[in-house]
XYZ file of C-alpha atoms in Angstrom:
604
model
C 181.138 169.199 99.318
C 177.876 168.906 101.418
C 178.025 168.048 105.214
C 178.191 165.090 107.400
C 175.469 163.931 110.016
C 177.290 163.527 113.297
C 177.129 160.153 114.284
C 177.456 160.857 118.124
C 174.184 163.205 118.286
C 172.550 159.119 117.680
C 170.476 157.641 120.417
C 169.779 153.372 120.421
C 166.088 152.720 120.157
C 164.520 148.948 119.100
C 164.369 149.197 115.443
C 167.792 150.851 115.327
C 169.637 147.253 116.718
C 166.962 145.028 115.166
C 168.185 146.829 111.825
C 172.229 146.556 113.207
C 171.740 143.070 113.627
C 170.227 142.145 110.383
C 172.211 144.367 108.090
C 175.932 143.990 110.004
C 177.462 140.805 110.085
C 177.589 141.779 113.918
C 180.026 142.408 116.571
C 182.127 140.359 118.081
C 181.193 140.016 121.681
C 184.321 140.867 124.304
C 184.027 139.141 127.591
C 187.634 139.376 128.559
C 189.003 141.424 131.481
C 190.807 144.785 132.003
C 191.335 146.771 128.844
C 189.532 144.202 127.104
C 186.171 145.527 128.501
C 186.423 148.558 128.180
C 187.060 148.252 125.028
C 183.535 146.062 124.509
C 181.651 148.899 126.839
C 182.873 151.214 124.313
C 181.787 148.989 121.265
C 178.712 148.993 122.897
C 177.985 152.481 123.312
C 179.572 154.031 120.268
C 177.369 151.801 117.784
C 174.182 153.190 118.236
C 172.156 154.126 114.700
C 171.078 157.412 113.982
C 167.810 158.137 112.506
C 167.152 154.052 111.968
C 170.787 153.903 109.938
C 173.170 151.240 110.616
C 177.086 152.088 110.402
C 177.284 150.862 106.835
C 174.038 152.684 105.994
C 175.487 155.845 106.973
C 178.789 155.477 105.974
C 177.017 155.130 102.481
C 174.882 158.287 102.662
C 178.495 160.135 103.908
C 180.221 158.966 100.789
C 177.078 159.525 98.451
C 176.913 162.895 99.810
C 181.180 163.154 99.456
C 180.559 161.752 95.800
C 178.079 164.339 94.750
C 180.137 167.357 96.109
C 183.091 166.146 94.627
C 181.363 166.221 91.237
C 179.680 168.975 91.765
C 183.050 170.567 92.975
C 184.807 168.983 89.966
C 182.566 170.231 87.142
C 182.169 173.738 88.141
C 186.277 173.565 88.437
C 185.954 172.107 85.044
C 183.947 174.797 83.820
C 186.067 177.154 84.994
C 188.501 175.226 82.902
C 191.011 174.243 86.404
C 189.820 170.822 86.615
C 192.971 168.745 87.305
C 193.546 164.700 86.192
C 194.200 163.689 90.205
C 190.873 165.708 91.255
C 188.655 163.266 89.100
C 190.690 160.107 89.635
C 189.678 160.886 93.404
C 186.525 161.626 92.645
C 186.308 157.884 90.945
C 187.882 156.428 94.222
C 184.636 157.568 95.590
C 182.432 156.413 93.359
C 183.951 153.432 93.318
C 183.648 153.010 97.801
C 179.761 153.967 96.859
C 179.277 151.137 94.408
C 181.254 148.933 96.874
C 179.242 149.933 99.618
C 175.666 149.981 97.757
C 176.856 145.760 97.222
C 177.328 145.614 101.182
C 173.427 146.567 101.611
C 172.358 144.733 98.866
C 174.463 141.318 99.529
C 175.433 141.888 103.510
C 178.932 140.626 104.412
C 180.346 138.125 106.932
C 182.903 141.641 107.282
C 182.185 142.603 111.057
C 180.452 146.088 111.049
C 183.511 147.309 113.187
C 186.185 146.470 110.380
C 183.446 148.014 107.600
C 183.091 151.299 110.108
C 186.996 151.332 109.955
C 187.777 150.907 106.499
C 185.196 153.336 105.553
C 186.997 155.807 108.209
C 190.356 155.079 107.113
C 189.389 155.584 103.873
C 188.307 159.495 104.289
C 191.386 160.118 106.131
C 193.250 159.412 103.066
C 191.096 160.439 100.816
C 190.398 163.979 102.387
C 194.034 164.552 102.898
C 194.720 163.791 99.089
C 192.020 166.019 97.566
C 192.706 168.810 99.698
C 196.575 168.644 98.677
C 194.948 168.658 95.357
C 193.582 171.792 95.825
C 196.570 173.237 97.058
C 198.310 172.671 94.791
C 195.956 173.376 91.522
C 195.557 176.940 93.413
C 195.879 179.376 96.101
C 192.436 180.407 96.754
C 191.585 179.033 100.346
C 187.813 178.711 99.806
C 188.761 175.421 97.536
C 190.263 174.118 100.403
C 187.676 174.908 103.411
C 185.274 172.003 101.771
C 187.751 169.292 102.685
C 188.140 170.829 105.986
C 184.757 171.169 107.231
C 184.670 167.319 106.028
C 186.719 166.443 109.355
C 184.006 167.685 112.122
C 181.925 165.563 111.368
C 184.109 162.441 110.583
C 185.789 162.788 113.412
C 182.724 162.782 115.435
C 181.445 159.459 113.153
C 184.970 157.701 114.198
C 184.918 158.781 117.993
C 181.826 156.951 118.495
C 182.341 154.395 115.904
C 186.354 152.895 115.919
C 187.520 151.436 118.937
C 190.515 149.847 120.210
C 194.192 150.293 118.529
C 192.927 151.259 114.938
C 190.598 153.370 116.261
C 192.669 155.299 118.191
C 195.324 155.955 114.642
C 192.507 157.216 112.456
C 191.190 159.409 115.878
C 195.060 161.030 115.221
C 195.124 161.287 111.519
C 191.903 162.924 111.781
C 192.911 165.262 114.496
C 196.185 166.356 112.790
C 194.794 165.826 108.991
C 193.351 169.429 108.690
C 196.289 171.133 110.912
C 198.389 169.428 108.089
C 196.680 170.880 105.683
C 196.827 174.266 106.642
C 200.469 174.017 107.369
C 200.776 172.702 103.866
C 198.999 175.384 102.448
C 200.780 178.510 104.383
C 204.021 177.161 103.138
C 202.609 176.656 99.691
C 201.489 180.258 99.163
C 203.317 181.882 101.936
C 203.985 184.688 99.238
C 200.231 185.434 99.041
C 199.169 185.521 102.579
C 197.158 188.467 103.774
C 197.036 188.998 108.005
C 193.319 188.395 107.749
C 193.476 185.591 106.070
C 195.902 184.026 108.714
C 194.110 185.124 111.116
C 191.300 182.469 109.978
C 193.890 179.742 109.924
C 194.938 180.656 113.056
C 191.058 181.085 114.052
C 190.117 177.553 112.696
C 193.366 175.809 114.357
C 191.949 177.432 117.555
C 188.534 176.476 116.528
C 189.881 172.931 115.702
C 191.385 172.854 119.068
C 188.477 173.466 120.837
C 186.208 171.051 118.822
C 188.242 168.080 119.941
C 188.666 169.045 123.543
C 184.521 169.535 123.253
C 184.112 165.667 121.449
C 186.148 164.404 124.180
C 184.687 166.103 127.081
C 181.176 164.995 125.498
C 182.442 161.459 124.329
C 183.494 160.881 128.408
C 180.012 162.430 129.411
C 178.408 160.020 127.208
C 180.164 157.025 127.954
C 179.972 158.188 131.877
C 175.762 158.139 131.357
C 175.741 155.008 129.404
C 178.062 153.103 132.336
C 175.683 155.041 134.996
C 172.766 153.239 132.719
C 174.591 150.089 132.524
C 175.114 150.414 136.351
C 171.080 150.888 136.817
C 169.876 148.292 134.627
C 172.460 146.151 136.334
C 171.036 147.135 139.466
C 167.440 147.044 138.701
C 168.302 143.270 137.400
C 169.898 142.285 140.397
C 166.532 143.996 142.455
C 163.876 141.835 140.061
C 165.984 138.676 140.469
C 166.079 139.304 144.311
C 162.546 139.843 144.428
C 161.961 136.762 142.505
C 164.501 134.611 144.197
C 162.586 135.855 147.645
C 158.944 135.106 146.012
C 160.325 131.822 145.569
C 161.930 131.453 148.002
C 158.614 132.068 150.594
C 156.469 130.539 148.342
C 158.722 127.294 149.102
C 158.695 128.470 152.636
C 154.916 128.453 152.789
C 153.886 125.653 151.119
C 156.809 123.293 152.100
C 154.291 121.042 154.698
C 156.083 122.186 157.769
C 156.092 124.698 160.158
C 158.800 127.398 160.217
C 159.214 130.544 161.484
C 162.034 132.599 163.642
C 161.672 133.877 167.460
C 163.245 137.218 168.146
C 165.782 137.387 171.262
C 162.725 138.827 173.051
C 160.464 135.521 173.043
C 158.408 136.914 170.336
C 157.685 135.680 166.872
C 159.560 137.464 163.813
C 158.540 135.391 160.881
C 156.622 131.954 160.873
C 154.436 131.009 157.469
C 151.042 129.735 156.889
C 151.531 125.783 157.817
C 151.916 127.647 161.622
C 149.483 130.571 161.396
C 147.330 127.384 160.220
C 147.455 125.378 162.914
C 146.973 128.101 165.952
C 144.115 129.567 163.963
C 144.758 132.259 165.794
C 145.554 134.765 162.467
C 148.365 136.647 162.450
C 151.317 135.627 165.262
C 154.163 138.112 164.299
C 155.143 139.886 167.121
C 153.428 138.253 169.448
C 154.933 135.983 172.448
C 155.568 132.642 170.900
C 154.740 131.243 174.851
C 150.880 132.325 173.637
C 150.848 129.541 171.325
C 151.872 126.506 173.649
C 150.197 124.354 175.671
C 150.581 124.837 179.297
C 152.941 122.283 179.905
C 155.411 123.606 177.843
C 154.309 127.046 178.894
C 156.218 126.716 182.279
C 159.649 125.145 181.205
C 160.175 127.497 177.952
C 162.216 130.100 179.526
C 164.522 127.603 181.198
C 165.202 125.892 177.992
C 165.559 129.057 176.430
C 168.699 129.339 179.346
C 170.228 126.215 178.074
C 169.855 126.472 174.579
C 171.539 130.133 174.492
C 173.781 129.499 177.113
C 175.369 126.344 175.113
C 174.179 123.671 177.219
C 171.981 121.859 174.582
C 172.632 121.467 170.734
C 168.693 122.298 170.502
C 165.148 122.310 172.262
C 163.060 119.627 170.904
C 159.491 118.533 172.366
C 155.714 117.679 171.096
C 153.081 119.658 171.753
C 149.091 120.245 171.416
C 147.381 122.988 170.145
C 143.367 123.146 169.016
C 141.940 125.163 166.403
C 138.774 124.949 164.644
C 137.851 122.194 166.622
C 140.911 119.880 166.298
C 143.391 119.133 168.678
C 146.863 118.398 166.990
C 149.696 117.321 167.954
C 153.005 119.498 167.033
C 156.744 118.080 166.912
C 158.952 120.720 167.037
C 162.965 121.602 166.887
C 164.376 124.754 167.990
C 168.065 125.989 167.415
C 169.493 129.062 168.582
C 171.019 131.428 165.548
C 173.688 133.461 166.641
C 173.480 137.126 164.930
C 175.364 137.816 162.176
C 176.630 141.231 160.503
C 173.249 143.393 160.152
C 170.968 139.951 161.103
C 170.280 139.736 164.607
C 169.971 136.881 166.012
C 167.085 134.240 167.601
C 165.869 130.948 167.895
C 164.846 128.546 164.656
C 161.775 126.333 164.945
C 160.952 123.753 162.523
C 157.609 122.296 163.307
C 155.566 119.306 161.421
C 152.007 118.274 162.221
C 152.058 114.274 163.925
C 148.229 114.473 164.770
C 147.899 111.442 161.909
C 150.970 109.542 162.542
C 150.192 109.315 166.471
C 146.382 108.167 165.276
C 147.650 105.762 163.006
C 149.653 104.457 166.020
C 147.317 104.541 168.297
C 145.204 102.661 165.700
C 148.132 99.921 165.293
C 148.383 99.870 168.786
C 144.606 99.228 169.000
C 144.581 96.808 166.561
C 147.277 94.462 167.729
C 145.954 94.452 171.266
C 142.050 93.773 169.788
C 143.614 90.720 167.914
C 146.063 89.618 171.334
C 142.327 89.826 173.162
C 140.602 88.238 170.188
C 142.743 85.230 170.348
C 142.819 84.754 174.069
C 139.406 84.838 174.139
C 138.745 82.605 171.701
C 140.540 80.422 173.347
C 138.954 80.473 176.187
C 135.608 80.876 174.360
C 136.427 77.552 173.271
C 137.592 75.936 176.510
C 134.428 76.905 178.578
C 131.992 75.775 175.793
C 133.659 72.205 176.431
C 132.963 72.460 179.917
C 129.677 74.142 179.414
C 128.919 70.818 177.196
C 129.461 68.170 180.181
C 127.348 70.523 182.379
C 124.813 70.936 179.743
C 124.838 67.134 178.968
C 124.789 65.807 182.974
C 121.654 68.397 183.276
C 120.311 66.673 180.847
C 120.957 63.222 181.765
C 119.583 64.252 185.465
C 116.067 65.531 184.493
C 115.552 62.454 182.238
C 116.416 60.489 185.976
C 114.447 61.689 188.097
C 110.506 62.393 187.636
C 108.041 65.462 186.780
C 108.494 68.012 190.006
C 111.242 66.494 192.061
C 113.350 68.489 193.684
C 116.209 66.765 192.126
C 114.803 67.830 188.587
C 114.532 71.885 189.455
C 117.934 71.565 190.523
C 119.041 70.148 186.744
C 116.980 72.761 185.127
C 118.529 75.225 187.163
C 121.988 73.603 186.506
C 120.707 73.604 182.386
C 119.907 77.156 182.483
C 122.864 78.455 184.166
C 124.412 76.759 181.229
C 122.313 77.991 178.401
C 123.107 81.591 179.530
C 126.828 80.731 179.769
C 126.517 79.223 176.206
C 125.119 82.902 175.262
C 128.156 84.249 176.752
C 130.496 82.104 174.342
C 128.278 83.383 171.707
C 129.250 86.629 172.167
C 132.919 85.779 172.818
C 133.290 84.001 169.531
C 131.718 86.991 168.009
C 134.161 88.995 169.225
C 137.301 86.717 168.576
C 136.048 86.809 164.604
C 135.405 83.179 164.997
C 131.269 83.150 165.353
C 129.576 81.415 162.327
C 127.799 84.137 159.736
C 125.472 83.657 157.184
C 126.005 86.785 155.140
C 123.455 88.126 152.293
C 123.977 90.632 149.663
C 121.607 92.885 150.823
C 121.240 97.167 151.346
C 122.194 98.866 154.433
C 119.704 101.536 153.875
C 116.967 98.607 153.632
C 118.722 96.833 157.173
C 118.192 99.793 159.203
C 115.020 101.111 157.456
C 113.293 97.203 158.741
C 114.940 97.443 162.238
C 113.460 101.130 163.103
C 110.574 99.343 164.881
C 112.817 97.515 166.994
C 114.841 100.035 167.841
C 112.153 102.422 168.252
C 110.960 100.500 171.321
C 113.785 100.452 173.300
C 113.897 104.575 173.278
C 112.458 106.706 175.353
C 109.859 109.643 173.918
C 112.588 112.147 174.913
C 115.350 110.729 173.004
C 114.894 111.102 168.864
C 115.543 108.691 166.538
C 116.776 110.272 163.009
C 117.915 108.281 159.599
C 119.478 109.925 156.525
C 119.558 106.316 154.461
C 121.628 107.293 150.987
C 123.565 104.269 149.863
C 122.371 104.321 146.528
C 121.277 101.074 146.525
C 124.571 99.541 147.181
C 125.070 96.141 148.445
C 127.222 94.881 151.509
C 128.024 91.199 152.359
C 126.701 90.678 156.263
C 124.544 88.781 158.072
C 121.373 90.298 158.506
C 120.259 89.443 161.920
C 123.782 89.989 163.348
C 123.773 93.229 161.849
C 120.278 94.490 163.470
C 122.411 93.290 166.623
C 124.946 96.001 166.079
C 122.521 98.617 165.690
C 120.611 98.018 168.624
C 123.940 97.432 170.895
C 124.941 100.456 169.648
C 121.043 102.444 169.711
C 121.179 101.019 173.595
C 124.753 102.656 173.880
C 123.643 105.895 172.647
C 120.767 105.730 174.714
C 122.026 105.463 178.060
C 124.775 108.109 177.130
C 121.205 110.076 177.250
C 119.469 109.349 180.493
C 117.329 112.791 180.025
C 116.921 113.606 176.433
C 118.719 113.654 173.222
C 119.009 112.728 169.687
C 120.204 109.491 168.126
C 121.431 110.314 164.392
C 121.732 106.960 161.987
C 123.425 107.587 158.667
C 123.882 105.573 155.735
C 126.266 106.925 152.977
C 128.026 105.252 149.980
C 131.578 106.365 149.126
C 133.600 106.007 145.957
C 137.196 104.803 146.032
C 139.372 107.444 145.789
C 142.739 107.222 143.253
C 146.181 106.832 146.281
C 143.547 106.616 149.171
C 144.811 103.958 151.649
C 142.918 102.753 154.503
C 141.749 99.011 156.290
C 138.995 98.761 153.884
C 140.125 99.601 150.080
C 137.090 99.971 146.975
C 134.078 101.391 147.397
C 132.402 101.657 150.696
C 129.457 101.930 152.456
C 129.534 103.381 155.911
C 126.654 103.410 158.705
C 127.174 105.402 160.890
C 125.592 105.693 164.576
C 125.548 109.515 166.388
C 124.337 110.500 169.407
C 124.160 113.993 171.758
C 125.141 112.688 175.001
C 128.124 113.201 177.340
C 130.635 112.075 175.409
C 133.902 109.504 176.777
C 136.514 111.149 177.994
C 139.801 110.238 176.391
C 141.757 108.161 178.085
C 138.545 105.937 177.913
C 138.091 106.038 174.224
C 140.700 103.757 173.450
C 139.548 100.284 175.767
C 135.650 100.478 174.532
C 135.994 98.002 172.220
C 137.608 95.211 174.446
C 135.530 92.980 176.084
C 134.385 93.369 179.529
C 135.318 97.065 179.384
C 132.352 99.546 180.315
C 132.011 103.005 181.145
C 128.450 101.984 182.790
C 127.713 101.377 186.413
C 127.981 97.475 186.929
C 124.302 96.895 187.018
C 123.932 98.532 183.070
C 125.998 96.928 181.321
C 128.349 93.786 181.370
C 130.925 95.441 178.370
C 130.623 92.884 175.865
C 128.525 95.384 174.040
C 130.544 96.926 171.822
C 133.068 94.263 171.657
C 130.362 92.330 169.442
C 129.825 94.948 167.013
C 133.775 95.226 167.114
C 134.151 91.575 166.005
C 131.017 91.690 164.043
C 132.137 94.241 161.808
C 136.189 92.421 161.466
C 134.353 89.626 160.950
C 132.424 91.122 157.852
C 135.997 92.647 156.294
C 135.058 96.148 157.335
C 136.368 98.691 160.052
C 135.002 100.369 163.026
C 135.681 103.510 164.499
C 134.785 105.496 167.424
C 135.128 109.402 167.953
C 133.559 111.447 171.136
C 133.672 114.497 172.564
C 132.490 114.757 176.050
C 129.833 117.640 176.658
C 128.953 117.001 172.639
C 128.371 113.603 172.028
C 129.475 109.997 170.324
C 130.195 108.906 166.677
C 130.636 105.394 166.008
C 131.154 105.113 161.752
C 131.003 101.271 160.673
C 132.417 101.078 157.137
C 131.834 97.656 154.893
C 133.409 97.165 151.202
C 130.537 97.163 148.433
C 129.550 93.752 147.414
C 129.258 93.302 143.602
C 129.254 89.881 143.497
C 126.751 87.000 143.750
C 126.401 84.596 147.014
């Protein structure tokens, strides 16, 4: 017979198990416990094709290769005219496993691949067993039988790496003690024709055996030793990538979350904080350096002694808002800190979780603004209204007087003067109605760019030649519903404004931009907008002003400027016209005031 490829000198590759799993009806998966296991690790490392081969694929070249010997074998024996009946029925068993096997390929079977791998195997150990007692028996000459014996190397080697479990473990034994059987059979068999040499080559090949299966199993444990040292790294290298993704995520989450976090060592310096903080100090990088560089001064002062408490158990947590500018914006920081005790290898330090309340304590402030603007808006209304009753007696008794008494009386210059005290205190309810939203408009559709572009004369004159007067009109043509002549007012209360924030030189800035809506945007005035907007260069209000220029009254000017009713006009103006006004400054750098009006697409 020719020889067997050994199936354990196989390594796996990719087309190997794509061609497993499409020829085999596949292996059943073992995810118990125990012996269990070990018996799928084995499963898993023993079926592993050689050369591109499957199990069935080579157990068919094994038996096409058994079949061809054994006729070879048979018809020189028949030549020879010793060919025996038993010989060439076994020789038909064989053919017949090839024919069944050569179906398998063609047709593949629901058969697992680990019952085909076993039949096949028990099927040599009873087949090489039986022809070898065959030749034993048909004759005495030893080199008959050394074909059948060199047969068991290499199945043994196929089954060690192939059969698992219970049944894998019998054939393992028939195979081991088949060819010692065999030569046991045949020294009793022709015991009278033994020569010392030749028992010395039995004895030779039982060592020989001996030593080939203590070889296969020292090799089988080295191999199944690398594959679980494999198994172990993959496993490991799996458990690294997920880690590293699970930490991408993780800080990715961490980053982009929308609040500030970060970790102070037990040192007062920072260990970790992400971008939302780095952000807001604008400061770059703050890891490793003193978290007290990052607060205001305030807090500054009393960090260490909270620190104290926190540790020492005296407070659940440290909790406080604080301001911090950076590129040119103050904001305002709530923050929570909680001690973390170390743990195991962790050391320990304090947790802060910050958020950013800059917007939330403007939209208060706005609120805040607003309510107390209408509060003022009604009581002087009211009061508006009160005084012009009075204002009408006094106007009407003048009146009445300078029709009594005759051209250049003394009597009549005192009822002029009493009829122009009143006229200028009807101007003053004017203004107070304006500001109380309850003044009478007569609003166009007209252009904002067009309004200021006719009142630059007029406002021209009231400026000095060291204080500019720049436009940057681009409304594109939109319309907004006001009335003209009260909005030329606004621009020149506001032009004056801007002007005496200058009393040496400076720039006034007028810009007039159109704005589309944008999709979630919320806000006082919804749509499209247009929004004029009034700059200057001067010194700026400081800001606990900032939030009382628009009441009436109120002025930051010395009390022969300005009377404060200024502003409160174009405040009520602007309500009146369903827009919004809004004021920012920056002493040393100048004022902003931004009026904002809906677009008008209707008709009048």
């Amino acid at each position: 017979m020719a020889g067997w490829t050994p199936a354990w000198s196989c390594s796996a590759s990719p087309t190997g198990a794509r061609s497993l799993r499409q020829k085999s009806a596949g292996f059943s998966t073992v995810t118990a416990s125990g012996d269990n296991r070990r018996v799928a690790q084995q499963q898993s490392r023993r079926r592993a094709p050689f050369l591109g081969l499957d199990s069935r694929e080579m157990i068919l070249f094994g038996l096409v290769v058994a079949l061809l010997g054994s006729t070879v074998g048979y018809v020189l024996t028949a030549w020879l005219g010793s060919a025996g009946v038993v010989e060439g029925a076994l020789i038909a068993g064989c053919a017949v496993a090839v024919a069944v096997f050569i179906l398998l390929l063609v047709k593949p079977s629901p058969m697992p691949a680990k019952k085909v791998s076993s039949h096949a195997s028990l099927f040599f150990s009873l087949y090489l067993p039986a022809i070898g007692l065959v030749a034993i028996a048909s004759s005495s000459d030893f080199a008959r039988l050394l074909p059948y014996l060199f047969w068991y190397y290499p199945l043994l080697a196929y089954s060690k790496f192939n059969n698992v479990g219970k049944l894998g473990e019998l054939l393992e034994r028939l195979m081991i003690g088949g060819p010692i059987i065999l030569l046991l059979v045949y020294i009793v068999a022709h015991s009278e024709v033994l020569e010392p040499d030749l028992l010395g080559i039995i004895w030779a090949a039982v060592v020989a055996h001996t030593a080939y299966i203590i070889l296969l199993d020292r090799l089988a444990s080295y191999r199944e030793a690398l594959a679980d040292a494999r198994a172990r790294a993959e496993e490991i290298q799996r458990g690294a990538e997920t880690l590293r993704q699970n930490e991408s995520r993780f800080l990715k989450v961490m980053h982009e979350a929308g609040l500030g976090l970060g970790m102070i060592d037990m040192d007062g310096r920072v260990a970790w904080a992400n971008d939302t903080v780095t952000g807001w100090t604008g400061q770059g990088t703050i890891i490793s350096r003193p978290f007290t560089e990052i607060l205001s001064d305030q807090h500054r002062q009393s960090w260490p002694a909270q620190v104290r408490l926190l540790q020492g158990g005296d407070i659940p947590r440290i909790q406080f808002e604080w301001t911090v500018e950076a590129q040119g914006r103050r904001r305002i920081i709530e923050s929570s800190f909680f001690l973390a005790r170390p743990t195991g290898t962790l050391p320990g330090g304090i947790i802060f979780i910050s958020r950013d309340i800059t917007d939330v304590r403007e939209l208060d402030a706005q609120l805040r603004q607003s309510q107390r603007m209408d509060a003022l808006g009604r009581l002087t209304g009211g009061i508006a209204h009160d005084f012009n009753n009075l204002l009408t007696v006094m106007l009407g008794s003048a009146e009445a007087l300078k029709h009594r008494f005759g051209q250049e009386t003394e009597e009549r210059e005192l009822a002029e003067i009493i009829e122009e005290a009143g006229e200028r205190g009807a101007d003053l309810v004017r203004h107070l109605l304006t500001f109380s939203q309850k003044q009478m408009l007569r609003p166009q559709s007209i252009s904002a760019a067009s309004l200021v572009r006719a009142s630059i004369l007029l406002l021209k004159r009231g400026l000095p030649e060291s204080i500019e007067l720049l436009t940057n009109l681009d409304d594109g043509d939109w319309q907004i519903l006001v009335d003209p002549a009260q909005f030329e007012s606004a621009l020149l209360n506001l032009t004056v404004n801007a002007r005496d924030a200058m009393p040496a030189s400076g720039r006034i800035t007028i810009t007039v931009v159109a704005l589309r809506a944008k999709a979630g945007e919320s806000g006082s005035v919804s749509g499209d907008q247009v929004v004029v907007t009034v700059s200057d260069t001067g010194e700026g209000i400081p800001p606990e002003q900032l939030a009382r220029v628009f009441e009436p009254f109120f002025t930051t000017k010395p009390a022969e400027k300005g009377t404060g009713l200024g502003l409160s006009i174009v405040y009520g103006f602007v309500k009146q016209s369903g827009g919004d006004i809004q004021i920012r400054s920056k002493v040393g750098e100048g004022t902003d005031v931004r009026m904002t009006f809906p677009r008008y697409c209707g008709h009048i």
